[in-house]
């Protein structure tokens, strides 16, 4: 493809061509309309002037006859800026007027409509003028010509014609200039997008689209695409972390399952031993199934397609139900469970997912409130919910050992467990699910020091 062919195929060239055609058609139509209306207006003015002159001279003829008409024409023809007057006798000789030469054929014309003819106003003049005239018969073979010079009108027509040509040339120039600047600006931005896309397709996910201070539609598009790329990178890193953690956290229980079965088969063939091994295998399998179910739920929530429809709900009622459900568990664990709610708290979301998130936080608080050294004498877990301006704020706090500030963001990742011994049941997915649920509802998760203990705060936009 030639260089010109590449230019013709560009969007900038096509846009410039479209603008040029549209503006050219508009300009030509507009100037043509102005020309036609101006010509019609000026021509009608000349016609009206001729008719008025004829009317005045006709009145003079009725009063004084042919002699009065000739005398009036002699007087009128000497006035500066006068109309054109000619009176000829039956032989065609000029008797009175201010025109030196009249074509003989013109004097033979007579009628109600004026005609346009060239003429010489002064004797010896080389240039010709254009006039609109009307010839009228008089008594005794005399003829009278009355007209107006329309050379100015012709010059106006020429000026308008030149203006049309100049406008078309200017449009072509402006189209070329606009194409030049559009090609330099727009195509440069498009080339930048293309280069960044190739960089990303080559495997370098750190590439981002250029955002200029102009803040135009290209910058808004670049910001959205960059945000999309950040999200993709985050998901890819999450997928990598999940893969690594699955290899670490799921390999161990699967190895235990295999070892337990092999040990049982290698031992004496006793029904009780087989039953115990199968029961342990079922328990281990249930834990694996719960882990995979949690992973699937997190994946669905992060993809924005949770089970069940989103609708209006009351956060105060959800908090009360979850606390009521966990009261026996807390009592058995020796933990004082408290509820502080200021309701109602209107919220738009999924009751199942928000209940699951609050359940995970409450389960973690009850589970780990007594794991510190030394143990808490009176472990307390508090669930609080209130509306602060346009947000629903839900917090779960305890007076346990808490989480170091350096680890608070990391615990929201999948399979992260700060308990190195892993003596407590769990898969390290509870807080990851909480984070995914809150993001689905356009909220935020924050962890702070409870002095002592940990405070996990969820913020959701309130339903208006």
Coordinates of C-alpha atoms in Angstrom, one line a residue:
X1 CA 0.0 0.0 0.0
X2 CA 1.3 3.4 -0.9
X3 CA 1.8 6.3 1.5
X4 CA -1.1 8.1 0.1
X5 CA -3.3 5.0 0.4
X6 CA -2.4 4.7 4.1
X7 CA -3.3 8.4 4.6
X8 CA -6.6 7.9 2.9
X9 CA -7.5 4.9 5.1
X10 CA -6.9 6.9 8.3
X11 CA -9.8 8.1 10.4
X12 CA -8.4 11.6 10.5
X13 CA -8.5 11.8 6.6
X14 CA -12.1 10.5 6.5
X15 CA -13.3 12.9 9.1
X16 CA -11.6 15.8 7.4
X17 CA -13.1 14.7 4.1
X18 CA -16.6 14.5 5.6
X19 CA -16.3 17.9 7.3
X20 CA -15.1 19.4 4.0
X21 CA -18.0 18.0 2.0
X22 CA -20.6 19.0 4.6
X23 CA -19.2 22.5 5.1
X24 CA -18.7 23.0 1.3
X25 CA -22.3 22.0 0.6
X26 CA -23.6 24.2 3.4
X27 CA -21.4 27.2 2.4
X28 CA -22.3 26.9 -1.3
X29 CA -26.0 26.6 -0.6
X30 CA -25.9 29.5 1.9
X31 CA -23.9 31.8 -0.4
X32 CA -26.1 30.8 -3.4
X33 CA -29.2 31.6 -1.4
X34 CA -27.8 34.9 -0.3
X35 CA -26.8 35.7 -3.9
X36 CA -30.3 34.8 -5.3
X37 CA -32.1 36.8 -2.6
X38 CA -29.8 39.8 -3.0
X39 CA -30.2 39.7 -6.8
X40 CA -34.0 39.4 -6.5
X41 CA -34.2 42.2 -4.0
X42 CA -32.0 44.6 -6.0
X43 CA -33.7 43.8 -9.3
X44 CA -37.1 44.4 -7.8
X45 CA -35.9 47.8 -6.5
X46 CA -34.8 48.7 -10.0
X47 CA -38.1 47.6 -11.4
X48 CA -40.0 49.6 -8.8
X49 CA -37.9 52.7 -9.6
X50 CA -38.6 52.4 -13.3
X51 CA -42.3 52.0 -12.7
X52 CA -42.3 55.1 -10.5
X53 CA -40.5 57.1 -13.1
X54 CA -42.9 56.0 -15.8
X55 CA -45.8 56.9 -13.5
X56 CA -44.4 60.4 -12.9
X57 CA -43.8 61.0 -16.6
X58 CA -47.2 59.7 -17.6
X59 CA -48.8 62.2 -15.3
X60 CA -46.6 64.9 -16.9
X61 CA -47.8 63.8 -20.3
X62 CA -51.4 64.0 -19.3
X63 CA -50.9 67.6 -18.1
X64 CA -48.5 69.0 -20.8
X65 CA -48.4 66.5 -23.6
X66 CA -45.2 65.4 -25.4
X67 CA -43.6 68.8 -24.9
X68 CA -44.0 68.4 -21.1
X69 CA -42.5 64.9 -21.2
X70 CA -39.4 66.1 -23.1
X71 CA -39.0 69.1 -20.8
X72 CA -39.3 66.9 -17.7
X73 CA -36.7 64.4 -19.1
X74 CA -34.3 67.2 -19.8
X75 CA -34.6 68.5 -16.3
X76 CA -34.4 65.0 -14.7
X77 CA -31.4 63.9 -16.7
X78 CA -29.2 66.7 -15.3
X79 CA -29.7 65.6 -11.7
X80 CA -26.7 63.7 -10.2
X81 CA -27.4 60.0 -9.9
X82 CA -30.4 60.3 -12.3
X83 CA -32.0 57.4 -14.1
X84 CA -31.4 56.8 -17.8
X85 CA -33.7 58.8 -20.1
X86 CA -33.9 58.9 -23.9
X87 CA -36.6 60.3 -26.2
X88 CA -36.3 59.7 -29.9
X89 CA -38.3 61.0 -32.8
X90 CA -39.9 58.9 -35.5
X91 CA -36.5 58.7 -37.4
X92 CA -34.7 57.3 -34.3
X93 CA -32.8 60.5 -33.5
X94 CA -32.2 61.4 -29.9
X95 CA -34.3 64.4 -29.0
X96 CA -33.6 64.5 -25.2
X97 CA -31.9 62.4 -22.5
X98 CA -28.6 61.5 -21.0
X99 CA -27.6 58.5 -23.1
X100 CA -25.5 59.1 -26.2
X101 CA -26.0 55.8 -28.0
X102 CA -29.0 53.4 -28.0
X103 CA -29.1 50.3 -30.2
X104 CA -31.8 50.9 -32.9
X105 CA -33.3 47.4 -32.4
X106 CA -33.9 48.3 -28.7
X107 CA -36.1 51.3 -29.6
X108 CA -38.3 49.0 -31.6
X109 CA -39.1 47.0 -28.4
X110 CA -41.9 48.0 -26.3
X111 CA -43.7 46.2 -23.5
X112 CA -44.6 45.9 -19.9
X113 CA -41.4 44.1 -18.8
X114 CA -38.0 45.8 -18.6
X115 CA -35.0 44.3 -20.4
X116 CA -31.3 44.3 -19.7
X117 CA -28.9 45.9 -22.3
X118 CA -25.4 47.4 -22.5
X119 CA -25.1 51.1 -23.1
X120 CA -22.7 54.1 -23.2
X121 CA -23.6 57.0 -21.0
X122 CA -21.0 59.5 -22.3
X123 CA -19.9 60.2 -25.8
X124 CA -16.5 58.8 -26.6
X125 CA -16.6 56.4 -23.6
X126 CA -15.0 53.1 -24.4
X127 CA -16.4 51.0 -21.5
X128 CA -20.0 49.7 -21.6
X129 CA -22.4 49.8 -18.7
X130 CA -25.3 47.5 -18.0
X131 CA -28.8 48.9 -17.6
X132 CA -32.3 47.7 -17.1
X133 CA -34.6 49.7 -19.4
X134 CA -38.2 49.8 -20.6
X135 CA -39.2 51.4 -23.9
X136 CA -42.6 53.1 -24.2
X137 CA -44.3 54.5 -27.4
X138 CA -45.2 58.2 -27.5
X139 CA -47.5 60.1 -29.9
X140 CA -46.3 60.9 -33.5
X141 CA -43.9 58.0 -33.6
X142 CA -41.7 59.2 -30.7
X143 CA -40.3 56.7 -28.3
X144 CA -39.2 57.0 -24.7
X145 CA -36.6 54.9 -22.9
X146 CA -36.4 54.9 -19.1
X147 CA -33.9 52.7 -17.2
X148 CA -31.5 52.3 -14.3
X149 CA -27.9 51.5 -14.3
X150 CA -27.3 48.0 -12.8
X151 CA -23.5 47.9 -13.1
X152 CA -23.3 47.9 -9.3
X153 CA -25.6 44.9 -9.1
X154 CA -23.4 43.1 -11.6
X155 CA -20.3 44.0 -9.5
X156 CA -22.0 42.6 -6.4
X157 CA -22.7 39.4 -8.3
X158 CA -19.1 39.2 -9.3
X159 CA -18.0 39.8 -5.7
X160 CA -20.3 37.1 -4.4
X161 CA -19.0 34.7 -7.0
X162 CA -15.4 35.5 -6.0
X163 CA -16.4 35.1 -2.4
X164 CA -17.8 31.6 -3.1
X165 CA -14.5 30.6 -4.8
X166 CA -12.5 32.1 -1.9
X167 CA -14.7 30.2 0.6
X168 CA -14.2 26.9 -1.2
X169 CA -10.4 27.5 -1.3
X170 CA -10.5 28.5 2.4
X171 CA -12.5 25.4 3.2
X172 CA -10.0 23.2 1.4
X173 CA -7.1 24.9 3.3
X174 CA -8.9 24.5 6.6
X175 CA -9.7 20.9 5.9
X176 CA -6.0 20.2 5.2
X177 CA -5.0 22.1 8.3
X178 CA -7.5 20.3 10.5
X179 CA -6.4 17.0 9.0
X180 CA -2.8 17.8 9.8
X181 CA -3.6 18.6 13.4
X182 CA -6.1 15.8 13.9
X183 CA -3.6 13.4 12.4
X184 CA -0.8 14.6 14.7
X185 CA -3.0 14.6 17.8
X186 CA -5.5 11.9 17.4
X187 CA -3.4 9.4 15.5
X188 CA -0.6 10.0 18.0
X189 CA -2.9 9.0 20.8
X190 CA -4.1 6.0 18.8
X191 CA -0.6 4.9 18.0
X192 CA 0.2 5.2 21.7
X193 CA -2.8 2.9 22.5
X194 CA -1.6 0.5 19.8
X195 CA 2.0 0.4 21.2
X196 CA 0.8 -0.1 24.7
X197 CA -1.6 -2.9 23.6
X198 CA 1.3 -4.7 21.8
X199 CA 3.4 -4.3 25.0
X200 CA 0.6 -5.9 27.0
X201 CA 0.0 -8.7 24.5
X202 CA 3.7 -9.4 24.6
X203 CA 3.3 -10.3 28.3
X204 CA 4.4 -7.0 29.9
X205 CA 1.3 -6.2 32.1
X206 CA 3.0 -3.1 33.5
X207 CA 2.2 -1.1 30.4
X208 CA -0.4 1.6 30.9
X209 CA -2.1 4.1 28.5
X210 CA -0.9 7.7 28.5
X211 CA -3.1 10.1 30.4
X212 CA -2.6 13.8 29.5
X213 CA -3.7 16.9 31.6
X214 CA -6.2 17.7 28.8
X215 CA -8.9 15.5 30.4
X216 CA -10.6 14.8 27.0
X217 CA -12.4 11.7 25.9
X218 CA -9.1 9.9 25.1
X219 CA -7.9 10.6 28.7
X220 CA -11.2 9.3 30.1
X221 CA -10.9 6.2 28.0
X222 CA -7.3 5.7 29.0
X223 CA -8.2 6.0 32.7
X224 CA -10.9 3.4 32.4
X225 CA -8.7 1.1 30.4
X226 CA -5.9 1.5 32.9
X227 CA -8.3 0.8 35.8
X228 CA -9.4 -2.4 33.8
X229 CA -5.7 -3.4 33.4
X230 CA -5.1 -2.9 37.1
X231 CA -8.1 -5.1 37.9
X232 CA -6.8 -7.7 35.5
X233 CA -3.4 -7.7 37.0
X234 CA -4.9 -7.9 40.5
X235 CA -7.0 -10.9 39.4
X236 CA -4.0 -12.6 37.8
X237 CA -1.9 -12.1 40.9
X238 CA -4.8 -13.5 42.9
X239 CA -5.0 -16.5 40.6
X240 CA -1.3 -17.1 41.0
X241 CA -1.6 -16.8 44.8
X242 CA -4.6 -19.2 44.8
X243 CA -2.7 -21.7 42.7
X244 CA 0.3 -21.5 45.0
X245 CA -1.8 -21.7 48.1
X246 CA -3.9 -24.6 46.7
X247 CA -0.7 -26.5 46.1
X248 CA 0.4 -25.8 49.7
X249 CA -2.9 -26.0 51.7
X250 CA -4.7 -28.7 49.8
X251 CA -1.7 -30.9 49.2
X252 CA -1.3 -31.6 52.9
X253 CA -4.9 -32.9 53.6
X254 CA -4.8 -34.9 50.4
X255 CA -1.5 -36.4 51.5
X256 CA -3.0 -37.2 55.0
X257 CA -6.0 -38.9 53.3
X258 CA -3.7 -41.1 51.2
X259 CA -1.4 -41.9 54.1
X260 CA -4.4 -42.8 56.4
X261 CA -5.8 -45.1 53.7
X262 CA -2.5 -46.8 53.1
X263 CA -1.8 -47.2 56.8
X264 CA -5.3 -48.8 57.3
X265 CA -4.8 -51.1 54.4
X266 CA -1.4 -52.1 55.6
X267 CA -2.7 -53.0 59.1
X268 CA -4.9 -55.9 60.2
X269 CA -8.2 -56.2 58.4
X270 CA -10.4 -55.1 61.2
X271 CA -13.8 -53.6 60.7
X272 CA -13.4 -51.0 63.5
X273 CA -10.1 -49.8 62.0
X274 CA -11.7 -49.5 58.6
X275 CA -14.7 -47.6 60.0
X276 CA -12.4 -45.2 61.9
X277 CA -10.3 -44.6 58.8
X278 CA -13.4 -44.0 56.7
X279 CA -14.9 -41.6 59.2
X280 CA -11.7 -39.6 59.4
X281 CA -11.6 -39.6 55.6
X282 CA -15.1 -38.3 55.3
X283 CA -14.3 -35.5 57.8
X284 CA -11.2 -34.5 55.9
X285 CA -13.2 -34.7 52.6
X286 CA -15.9 -32.4 54.1
X287 CA -13.2 -29.9 55.0
X288 CA -11.9 -30.0 51.4
X289 CA -15.4 -29.6 50.0
X290 CA -16.0 -26.6 52.2
X291 CA -12.7 -25.1 51.0
X292 CA -13.6 -25.5 47.4
X293 CA -17.1 -24.2 48.0
X294 CA -15.6 -21.1 49.6
X295 CA -13.3 -20.7 46.6
X296 CA -16.2 -20.9 44.2
X297 CA -18.2 -18.4 46.2
X298 CA -15.3 -15.9 46.2
X299 CA -14.9 -16.4 42.5
X300 CA -18.6 -15.8 41.8
X301 CA -18.7 -12.7 44.1
X302 CA -15.5 -11.2 42.5
X303 CA -17.0 -11.8 39.1
X304 CA -20.1 -9.8 40.1
X305 CA -22.5 -12.8 39.7
X306 CA -23.5 -13.8 43.2
X307 CA -26.3 -16.3 43.9
X308 CA -29.6 -14.6 44.5
X309 CA -30.8 -11.2 43.6
X310 CA -29.8 -7.9 45.2
X311 CA -32.6 -6.0 47.0
X312 CA -33.4 -3.8 50.0
X313 CA -32.6 -5.1 53.4
X314 CA -32.1 -4.0 57.0
X315 CA -28.5 -4.3 58.3
X316 CA -29.7 -4.0 61.9
X317 CA -31.9 -7.1 61.5
X318 CA -29.1 -9.1 59.9
X319 CA -26.7 -8.2 62.7
X320 CA -29.3 -9.2 65.3
X321 CA -29.9 -12.6 63.6
X322 CA -26.2 -13.4 63.2
X323 CA -25.5 -12.6 66.9
X324 CA -28.5 -14.6 68.0
X325 CA -27.3 -17.6 65.9
X326 CA -23.8 -17.4 67.5
X327 CA -24.8 -16.9 71.1
X328 CA -24.7 -20.7 71.9
X329 CA -21.3 -21.0 70.2
X330 CA -19.9 -18.0 72.1
X331 CA -21.4 -19.3 75.4
X332 CA -19.8 -22.7 74.9
X333 CA -16.4 -21.0 74.1
X334 CA -16.7 -18.8 77.2
X335 CA -16.9 -15.6 75.2
X336 CA -19.3 -12.7 76.1
X337 CA -21.1 -11.7 72.9
X338 CA -22.6 -8.2 72.8
X339 CA -24.7 -6.4 70.3
X340 CA -25.0 -2.6 69.8
X341 CA -27.3 -1.6 66.9
X342 CA -29.1 1.6 66.0
X343 CA -31.7 0.7 63.5
X344 CA -33.3 0.5 61.1
X345 CA -30.3 0.5 58.7
X346 CA -31.5 0.4 55.1
X347 CA -29.1 -1.2 52.7
X348 CA -29.3 -2.5 49.1
X349 CA -27.5 -5.9 48.6
X350 CA -27.6 -9.6 49.1
X351 CA -28.8 -10.7 52.5
X352 CA -27.1 -14.1 52.1
X353 CA -23.7 -12.7 51.3
X354 CA -23.7 -10.0 53.9
X355 CA -24.8 -12.5 56.5
X356 CA -22.0 -14.8 55.4
X357 CA -19.5 -12.0 55.7
X358 CA -20.6 -11.0 59.2
X359 CA -20.7 -14.7 60.2
X360 CA -17.1 -15.1 59.1
X361 CA -16.0 -12.1 61.1
X362 CA -17.9 -13.2 64.2
X363 CA -16.6 -16.8 63.9
X364 CA -13.0 -15.5 63.6
X365 CA -13.4 -13.2 66.6
X366 CA -14.8 -16.0 68.8
X367 CA -12.2 -18.5 67.6
X368 CA -9.1 -16.3 68.1
X369 CA -10.0 -14.0 71.0
X370 CA -8.4 -16.4 73.5
X371 CA -5.4 -17.5 71.5
X372 CA -3.0 -14.8 72.8
X373 CA -0.4 -15.1 75.5
X374 CA -1.4 -14.6 78.2
X375 CA -5.1 -15.6 77.7
X376 CA -7.8 -13.0 78.2
X377 CA -9.6 -13.4 81.5
X378 CA -13.0 -12.1 80.2
X379 CA -13.0 -12.5 76.4
X380 CA -15.6 -10.1 74.8
X381 CA -16.8 -9.9 71.2
X382 CA -18.9 -6.9 70.2
X383 CA -21.0 -6.4 67.0
X384 CA -22.0 -2.8 66.4
X385 CA -24.0 -1.3 63.5
X386 CA -25.1 2.3 62.9
X387 CA -25.6 4.8 60.1
X388 CA -23.1 7.6 59.7
X389 CA -24.2 10.2 57.2
X390 CA -24.7 8.2 53.9
X391 CA -22.9 5.0 55.1
X392 CA -23.9 2.0 57.0
X393 CA -21.0 1.2 59.4
X394 CA -20.7 -2.4 60.8
X395 CA -17.9 -3.4 63.2
X396 CA -16.8 -6.6 64.9
X397 CA -14.4 -6.0 67.7
X398 CA -12.7 -8.2 70.4
X399 CA -10.3 -7.8 73.2
X400 CA -7.9 -10.6 72.1
X401 CA -4.4 -10.5 70.7
X402 CA -5.4 -8.7 67.5
X403 CA -3.5 -8.7 64.2
X404 CA -0.2 -6.8 63.7
X405 CA -0.6 -3.7 61.5
X406 CA 1.8 -5.0 59.0
X407 CA -0.3 -8.1 58.4
X408 CA -3.8 -6.6 58.2
X409 CA -3.9 -6.2 54.4
X410 CA -2.3 -9.6 53.9
X411 CA -4.9 -11.5 55.9
X412 CA -7.5 -10.5 53.3
X413 CA -5.8 -12.6 50.7
X414 CA -6.7 -16.2 50.0
X415 CA -5.3 -19.0 52.2
X416 CA -3.4 -16.6 54.5
X417 CA -3.4 -17.8 58.1
X418 CA -1.3 -16.1 60.8
X419 CA -1.5 -19.1 63.0
X420 CA 1.6 -21.0 62.0
X421 CA 0.7 -24.2 63.8
X422 CA -2.7 -24.3 62.0
X423 CA -4.2 -26.0 65.0
X424 CA -7.5 -24.1 64.6
X425 CA -9.9 -25.4 62.0
X426 CA -10.2 -23.3 58.8
X427 CA -8.9 -22.7 55.4
X428 CA -7.8 -19.0 55.4
X429 CA -10.6 -18.0 53.1
X430 CA -13.0 -16.3 55.5
X431 CA -11.6 -12.8 55.3
X432 CA -11.1 -13.1 51.6
X433 CA -14.8 -13.8 51.2
X434 CA -15.6 -10.8 53.5
X435 CA -13.4 -8.6 51.3
X436 CA -15.1 -9.8 48.1
X437 CA -18.6 -9.3 49.5
X438 CA -17.9 -5.8 50.6
X439 CA -16.4 -4.8 47.2
X440 CA -19.4 -6.3 45.5
X441 CA -21.6 -3.9 47.5
X442 CA -19.2 -0.9 46.7
X443 CA -18.0 -0.8 50.4
X444 CA -14.7 -0.9 52.2
X445 CA -13.0 -3.1 54.8
X446 CA -10.7 -1.5 57.4
X447 CA -8.9 -3.0 60.4
X448 CA -7.7 -1.1 63.4
X449 CA -6.3 -1.6 66.8
X450 CA -9.0 -2.1 69.5
X451 CA -6.6 -1.5 72.4
X452 CA -6.5 -4.4 73.1
X453 CA -7.9 -6.5 70.3
X454 CA -8.9 -6.0 66.7
X455 CA -11.7 -3.9 65.2
X456 CA -12.9 -4.9 61.7
X457 CA -15.1 -2.2 60.2
X458 CA -17.3 -2.6 57.1
X459 CA -18.7 0.4 55.4
X460 CA -21.6 0.1 52.9
X461 CA -23.4 2.9 51.0
X462 CA -26.8 3.4 52.6
X463 CA -29.9 3.0 50.5
X464 CA -31.6 6.4 49.9

